[in-house]
Amino acid sequence: MVRHARGDGPPSIYLINNAALLSPVGPAETLDLEEAQNHILTNLAGPIYLTASLLGAVSGSRLDSHVTVVNITSGAGKSPYFRRSVYCAGKAGLDMFTRTVAHEQAGRNLPHRVFAVRPGVVDTSMQTLTRNLPDEATHDRELFLRLKRDGKLLPPDIAAELTLRTLDDPRVQSGDIVDVRELYPDHVAL
Ligand SMILES: NC(=O)c1ccc[n+]([C@@H]2O[C@H](COP(=O)([O-])OP(=O)(O)OC[C@H]3O[C@@H](n4cnc5c(N)ncnc54)[C@H](OP(=O)(O)O)[C@@H]3O)[C@@H](O)[C@H]2O)c1
């Protein structure tokens, strides 16, 4: 996404790394290695590649553009989610990539911004997949079934709107890992 400042100012460029996989799910010794590799390529290497390419392109151009990178992360980057070790590893890696790039940008003249957003529990196909895992697959399946039953899942359009709101939220600093439930408690019931 590119936004032009009023007048002839340089454009601001926004990269939101949202694409992700949940699978493979299961004990580590049973994981399909090809599926695990594809997962890490999508959830971690993809955002690294896109961020590095964008920052490289901007720094190599004459355009004085300002870049904001938003990595969509999850509480899985912080706490172990039973039998979702690859998902947790990918999100933890994404969080550290976010913090490290922000740290190296902080010393620059016009630092680009990089932060990560936890969107809450969102009513998407990833949640459907979680609810449909075999009973023994996770310790928290009942929680997600209950959230769905009680209408507590965040609609995807609201999650997207709140994520976009972080772009201009002065409370969000480069290097932060923010949770929309904490930033906008009036909009998220969880
Ligand atoms: N849902 C939640 O409760 C929840 C909670 C915390 C964090 N998140 C995070 O929120 C983000 C969005 O998740 P979601 O819930 O919307 O999941 P989702 O319903 O499974 O959607 C995942 C999206 O990623 C895309 N994708 C997957 N692999 C791709 C690839 N190799 N190249 C391009 N696109 C690819 C999919 O595109 P196709 O449809 O074309 O395959 C789909 O649009 C993810 O980063 C997820 O980890 C979700």
mmCIF file of C-alpha atoms and ligand atoms in Angstrom:
data_model
loop_
_atom_site.group_PDB
_atom_site.id
_atom_site.type_symbol
_atom_site.label_atom_id
_atom_site.label_comp_id
_atom_site.label_asym_id
_atom_site.label_seq_id
_atom_site.Cartn_x
_atom_site.Cartn_y
_atom_site.Cartn_z
ATOM 1 C CA MET A 1 0.000 0.000 0.000
ATOM 2 C CA VAL A 2 1.348 3.437 -0.913
ATOM 3 C CA ARG A 3 -0.009 6.674 0.603
ATOM 4 C CA HIS A 4 0.978 10.096 -0.677
ATOM 5 C CA ALA A 5 1.439 12.933 1.771
ATOM 6 C CA ARG A 6 -0.332 16.173 0.873
ATOM 7 C CA GLY A 7 1.607 18.171 -1.682
ATOM 8 C CA ASP A 8 4.688 16.819 -3.359
ATOM 9 C CA GLY A 9 6.109 14.963 -0.352
ATOM 10 C CA PRO A 10 7.589 11.516 -0.775
ATOM 11 C CA PRO A 11 5.140 8.594 -0.647
ATOM 12 C CA SER A 12 4.778 6.425 2.434
ATOM 13 C CA ILE A 13 4.922 2.729 1.669
ATOM 14 C CA TYR A 14 3.160 0.142 3.859
ATOM 15 C CA LEU A 15 3.857 -3.581 3.785
ATOM 16 C CA ILE A 16 1.512 -5.801 5.827
ATOM 17 C CA ASN A 17 2.733 -9.389 6.092
ATOM 18 C CA ASN A 18 -0.484 -11.299 6.817
ATOM 19 C CA ALA A 19 -0.326 -14.608 4.908
ATOM 20 C CA ALA A 20 0.204 -17.621 7.128
ATOM 21 C CA LEU A 21 -0.423 -21.330 7.563
ATOM 22 C CA LEU A 22 -1.412 -23.243 10.716
ATOM 23 C CA SER A 23 -0.427 -26.748 9.588
ATOM 24 C CA PRO A 24 1.393 -28.946 10.356
ATOM 25 C CA VAL A 25 -0.207 -29.635 13.729
ATOM 26 C CA GLY A 26 0.836 -32.532 15.962
ATOM 27 C CA PRO A 27 3.648 -33.809 18.168
ATOM 28 C CA ALA A 28 7.070 -32.874 16.769
ATOM 29 C CA GLU A 29 8.027 -36.474 16.045
ATOM 30 C CA THR A 30 5.023 -36.895 13.739
ATOM 31 C CA LEU A 31 5.415 -33.720 11.697
ATOM 32 C CA ASP A 32 5.554 -33.912 7.924
ATOM 33 C CA LEU A 33 8.900 -32.242 7.234
ATOM 34 C CA GLU A 34 7.957 -30.958 3.807
ATOM 35 C CA GLU A 35 4.840 -29.364 5.294
ATOM 36 C CA ALA A 36 6.948 -27.866 8.117
ATOM 37 C CA GLN A 37 9.396 -26.428 5.598
ATOM 38 C CA ASN A 38 6.590 -24.926 3.537
ATOM 39 C CA HIS A 39 5.116 -23.450 6.715
ATOM 40 C CA ILE A 40 8.375 -21.708 7.669
ATOM 41 C CA LEU A 41 8.806 -20.464 4.096
ATOM 42 C CA THR A 42 5.324 -18.901 4.228
ATOM 43 C CA ASN A 43 5.137 -17.657 7.823
ATOM 44 C CA LEU A 44 8.734 -16.547 8.411
ATOM 45 C CA ALA A 45 10.939 -16.554 5.316
ATOM 46 C CA GLY A 46 8.229 -14.800 3.245
ATOM 47 C CA PRO A 47 7.979 -11.745 5.532
ATOM 48 C CA ILE A 48 11.789 -11.628 5.849
ATOM 49 C CA TYR A 49 12.189 -11.745 2.072
ATOM 50 C CA LEU A 50 9.512 -9.081 1.427
ATOM 51 C CA THR A 51 10.789 -6.751 4.151
ATOM 52 C CA ALA A 52 14.419 -7.056 3.075
ATOM 53 C CA SER A 53 13.518 -6.560 -0.595
ATOM 54 C CA LEU A 54 11.389 -3.478 0.117
ATOM 55 C CA LEU A 55 13.951 -1.830 2.409
ATOM 56 C CA GLY A 56 16.681 -2.634 -0.122
ATOM 57 C CA ALA A 57 14.689 -1.185 -3.020
ATOM 58 C CA VAL A 58 13.895 2.027 -1.123
ATOM 59 C CA SER A 59 17.441 2.547 0.109
ATOM 60 C CA GLY A 60 18.756 1.983 -3.417
ATOM 61 C CA SER A 61 16.376 4.502 -4.989
ATOM 62 C CA ARG A 62 16.390 8.277 -5.149
ATOM 63 C CA LEU A 63 12.865 8.370 -3.671
ATOM 64 C CA ASP A 64 12.937 9.510 -0.086
ATOM 65 C CA SER A 65 10.095 7.149 0.822
ATOM 66 C CA HIS A 66 9.244 6.173 4.352
ATOM 67 C CA VAL A 67 8.446 2.490 4.898
ATOM 68 C CA THR A 68 6.211 0.935 7.562
ATOM 69 C CA VAL A 69 6.223 -2.862 7.846
ATOM 70 C CA VAL A 70 3.481 -4.553 9.878
ATOM 71 C CA ASN A 71 3.954 -8.229 10.638
ATOM 72 C CA ILE A 72 0.786 -10.051 11.655
ATOM 73 C CA THR A 73 1.731 -12.213 14.590
ATOM 74 C CA SER A 74 0.017 -14.160 17.345
ATOM 75 C CA GLY A 75 0.208 -14.949 21.033
ATOM 76 C CA ALA A 76 1.727 -18.200 19.702
ATOM 77 C CA GLY A 77 4.948 -16.246 19.292
ATOM 78 C CA LYS A 78 5.124 -15.831 23.049
ATOM 79 C CA SER A 79 3.382 -18.813 24.645
ATOM 80 C CA PRO A 80 3.576 -22.462 23.559
ATOM 81 C CA TYR A 81 0.377 -23.614 21.820
ATOM 82 C CA PHE A 82 0.151 -27.362 22.357
ATOM 83 C CA ARG A 83 1.113 -29.388 19.245
ATOM 84 C CA ARG A 84 1.529 -26.245 17.118
ATOM 85 C CA SER A 85 5.305 -26.035 17.542
ATOM 86 C CA VAL A 86 5.956 -24.955 13.959
ATOM 87 C CA TYR A 87 3.350 -22.176 14.114
ATOM 88 C CA CYS A 88 4.785 -20.994 17.459
ATOM 89 C CA ALA A 89 8.358 -21.130 16.140
ATOM 90 C CA GLY A 90 7.437 -19.158 13.024
ATOM 91 C CA LYS A 91 5.615 -16.431 14.976
ATOM 92 C CA ALA A 92 8.387 -16.216 17.610
ATOM 93 C CA GLY A 93 10.896 -15.855 14.754
ATOM 94 C CA LEU A 94 8.729 -13.187 13.144
ATOM 95 C CA ASP A 95 8.553 -11.274 16.433
ATOM 96 C CA MET A 96 12.351 -11.338 16.815
ATOM 97 C CA PHE A 97 12.854 -10.331 13.175
ATOM 98 C CA THR A 98 10.496 -7.393 13.807
ATOM 99 C CA ARG A 99 12.323 -6.284 16.950
ATOM 100 C CA THR A 100 15.783 -6.693 15.440
ATOM 101 C CA VAL A 101 15.077 -4.767 12.238
ATOM 102 C CA ALA A 102 13.457 -1.988 14.293
ATOM 103 C CA HIS A 103 16.532 -1.942 16.530
ATOM 104 C CA GLU A 104 18.911 -1.536 13.587
ATOM 105 C CA GLN A 105 16.671 1.120 12.018
ATOM 106 C CA ALA A 106 16.588 3.102 15.269
ATOM 107 C CA GLY A 107 20.086 4.414 14.696
ATOM 108 C CA ARG A 108 19.307 5.786 11.234
ATOM 109 C CA ASN A 109 18.640 9.346 10.190
ATOM 110 C CA LEU A 110 15.097 8.648 8.972
ATOM 111 C CA PRO A 111 14.308 5.227 10.435
ATOM 112 C CA HIS A 112 11.736 3.021 8.755
ATOM 113 C CA ARG A 113 9.127 1.560 11.129
ATOM 114 C CA VAL A 114 8.636 -2.156 11.751
ATOM 115 C CA PHE A 115 6.157 -3.517 14.283
ATOM 116 C CA ALA A 116 3.994 -6.586 14.808
ATOM 117 C CA VAL A 117 0.263 -6.844 15.497
ATOM 118 C CA ARG A 118 -1.635 -9.627 17.247
ATOM 119 C CA PRO A 119 -5.117 -9.395 15.708
ATOM 120 C CA GLY A 120 -7.015 -11.270 18.447
ATOM 121 C CA VAL A 121 -9.071 -14.413 17.830
ATOM 122 C CA VAL A 122 -10.516 -13.836 14.370
ATOM 123 C CA ASP A 123 -13.383 -15.718 12.699
ATOM 124 C CA THR A 124 -11.431 -16.999 9.673
ATOM 125 C CA SER A 125 -10.702 -20.362 8.095
ATOM 126 C CA MET A 126 -7.705 -20.710 10.448
ATOM 127 C CA GLN A 127 -10.170 -20.767 13.364
ATOM 128 C CA THR A 128 -12.384 -23.279 11.528
ATOM 129 C CA LEU A 129 -9.313 -25.468 11.098
ATOM 130 C CA THR A 130 -8.492 -25.147 14.816
ATOM 131 C CA ARG A 131 -12.032 -26.128 15.829
ATOM 132 C CA ASN A 132 -11.947 -29.127 13.494
ATOM 133 C CA LEU A 133 -8.685 -30.567 14.774
ATOM 134 C CA PRO A 134 -9.066 -34.041 16.305
ATOM 135 C CA ASP A 135 -10.070 -33.961 19.989
ATOM 136 C CA GLU A 136 -6.665 -35.054 21.223
ATOM 137 C CA ALA A 137 -4.797 -32.616 18.972
ATOM 138 C CA THR A 138 -4.785 -29.573 21.211
ATOM 139 C CA HIS A 139 -5.397 -28.671 24.830
ATOM 140 C CA ASP A 140 -7.325 -25.538 23.954
ATOM 141 C CA ARG A 141 -9.795 -26.714 21.290
ATOM 142 C CA GLU A 142 -12.680 -26.422 23.782
ATOM 143 C CA LEU A 143 -11.782 -22.761 24.359
ATOM 144 C CA PHE A 144 -12.025 -21.985 20.628
ATOM 145 C CA LEU A 145 -15.298 -23.950 20.326
ATOM 146 C CA ARG A 146 -16.715 -21.916 23.207
ATOM 147 C CA LEU A 147 -15.554 -18.584 21.739
ATOM 148 C CA LYS A 148 -17.309 -19.450 18.465
ATOM 149 C CA ARG A 149 -20.464 -20.638 20.267
ATOM 150 C CA ASP A 150 -20.585 -17.452 22.360
ATOM 151 C CA GLY A 151 -20.098 -15.192 19.322
ATOM 152 C CA LYS A 152 -16.796 -13.944 20.753
ATOM 153 C CA LEU A 153 -14.681 -14.303 17.610
ATOM 154 C CA LEU A 154 -13.642 -11.034 15.989
ATOM 155 C CA PRO A 155 -15.145 -10.578 12.486
ATOM 156 C CA PRO A 156 -12.323 -10.401 9.907
ATOM 157 C CA ASP A 157 -13.370 -6.929 8.684
ATOM 158 C CA ILE A 158 -13.097 -5.520 12.223
ATOM 159 C CA ALA A 159 -9.720 -7.221 12.715
ATOM 160 C CA ALA A 160 -8.536 -5.660 9.449
ATOM 161 C CA GLU A 161 -9.878 -2.225 10.438
ATOM 162 C CA LEU A 162 -8.170 -2.336 13.851
ATOM 163 C CA THR A 163 -4.919 -3.499 12.254
ATOM 164 C CA LEU A 164 -5.043 -0.558 9.835
ATOM 165 C CA ARG A 165 -5.742 1.763 12.763
ATOM 166 C CA THR A 166 -2.350 0.836 14.272
ATOM 167 C CA LEU A 167 -0.623 2.502 11.289
ATOM 168 C CA ASP A 168 -1.496 5.973 12.601
ATOM 169 C CA ASP A 169 -1.710 5.186 16.306
ATOM 170 C CA PRO A 170 0.927 7.292 18.092
ATOM 171 C CA ARG A 171 1.079 4.723 20.914
ATOM 172 C CA VAL A 172 2.547 2.129 18.537
ATOM 173 C CA GLN A 173 6.319 2.392 18.310
ATOM 174 C CA SER A 174 8.722 0.695 15.948
ATOM 175 C CA GLY A 175 9.791 -2.661 17.403
ATOM 176 C CA ASP A 176 6.549 -3.085 19.379
ATOM 177 C CA ILE A 177 4.540 -6.301 19.412
ATOM 178 C CA VAL A 178 1.023 -4.962 20.003
ATOM 179 C CA ASP A 179 -2.273 -6.709 20.660
ATOM 180 C CA VAL A 180 -5.462 -5.108 19.297
ATOM 181 C CA ARG A 181 -7.305 -6.401 22.399
ATOM 182 C CA GLU A 182 -5.122 -4.230 24.599
ATOM 183 C CA LEU A 183 -4.970 -1.227 22.246
ATOM 184 C CA TYR A 184 -8.688 -1.097 21.425
ATOM 185 C CA PRO A 185 -10.523 -2.850 24.299
ATOM 186 C CA ASP A 186 -13.800 -1.101 23.433
ATOM 187 C CA HIS A 187 -13.864 -2.810 20.022
ATOM 188 C CA VAL A 188 -12.726 -6.270 21.022
ATOM 189 C CA ALA A 189 -14.793 -8.147 23.567
ATOM 190 C CA LEU A 190 -12.080 -10.740 24.342
HETATM 191 N N1 LIG B 1 -7.564 -16.265 12.963
HETATM 192 C C1 LIG B 1 -7.020 -16.033 14.155
HETATM 193 O O1 LIG B 1 -7.660 -16.253 15.193
HETATM 194 C C2 LIG B 1 -5.618 -15.492 14.252
HETATM 195 C C3 LIG B 1 -5.100 -15.255 15.529
HETATM 196 C C4 LIG B 1 -3.831 -14.722 15.650
HETATM 197 C C5 LIG B 1 -3.103 -14.430 14.516
HETATM 198 N N2 LIG B 1 -3.615 -14.696 13.281
HETATM 199 C C6 LIG B 1 -2.796 -14.365 12.133
HETATM 200 O O2 LIG B 1 -3.565 -13.567 11.251
HETATM 201 C C7 LIG B 1 -3.086 -13.745 9.903
HETATM 202 C C8 LIG B 1 -4.249 -14.085 9.001
HETATM 203 O O3 LIG B 1 -4.725 -15.369 9.405
HETATM 204 P P1 LIG B 1 -6.195 -15.869 9.070
HETATM 205 O O4 LIG B 1 -6.853 -16.167 10.350
HETATM 206 O O5 LIG B 1 -6.860 -14.946 8.083
HETATM 207 O O6 LIG B 1 -5.828 -17.251 8.386
HETATM 208 P P2 LIG B 1 -6.495 -17.967 7.134
HETATM 209 O O7 LIG B 1 -7.960 -17.782 7.191
HETATM 210 O O8 LIG B 1 -5.974 -19.362 7.152
HETATM 211 O O9 LIG B 1 -5.921 -17.170 5.906
HETATM 212 C C9 LIG B 1 -4.554 -17.246 5.614
HETATM 213 C C10 LIG B 1 -4.266 -16.401 4.406
HETATM 214 O O10 LIG B 1 -2.892 -16.598 4.054
HETATM 215 C C11 LIG B 1 -2.818 -16.812 2.652
HETATM 216 N N3 LIG B 1 -1.674 -17.661 2.326
HETATM 217 C C12 LIG B 1 -1.304 -18.828 2.881
HETATM 218 N N4 LIG B 1 -0.189 -19.308 2.285
HETATM 219 C C13 LIG B 1 0.157 -18.407 1.333
HETATM 220 C C14 LIG B 1 1.212 -18.314 0.398
HETATM 221 N N5 LIG B 1 2.170 -19.260 0.323
HETATM 222 N N6 LIG B 1 1.248 -17.247 -0.421
HETATM 223 C C15 LIG B 1 0.301 -16.282 -0.348
HETATM 224 N N7 LIG B 1 -0.714 -16.305 0.519
HETATM 225 C C16 LIG B 1 -0.795 -17.361 1.351
HETATM 226 C C17 LIG B 1 -4.121 -17.510 2.307
HETATM 227 O O11 LIG B 1 -4.372 -17.329 0.945
HETATM 228 P P3 LIG B 1 -5.291 -18.397 0.144
HETATM 229 O O12 LIG B 1 -6.634 -18.278 0.740
HETATM 230 O O13 LIG B 1 -5.193 -17.927 -1.248
HETATM 231 O O14 LIG B 1 -4.665 -19.725 0.387
HETATM 232 C C18 LIG B 1 -5.111 -16.776 3.194
HETATM 233 O O15 LIG B 1 -5.549 -15.592 2.560
HETATM 234 C C19 LIG B 1 -2.040 -14.846 9.986
HETATM 235 O O16 LIG B 1 -0.759 -14.275 10.027
HETATM 236 C C20 LIG B 1 -2.358 -15.553 11.295
HETATM 237 O O17 LIG B 1 -1.237 -16.206 11.840
HETATM 238 C C21 LIG B 1 -4.861 -15.215 13.129
#
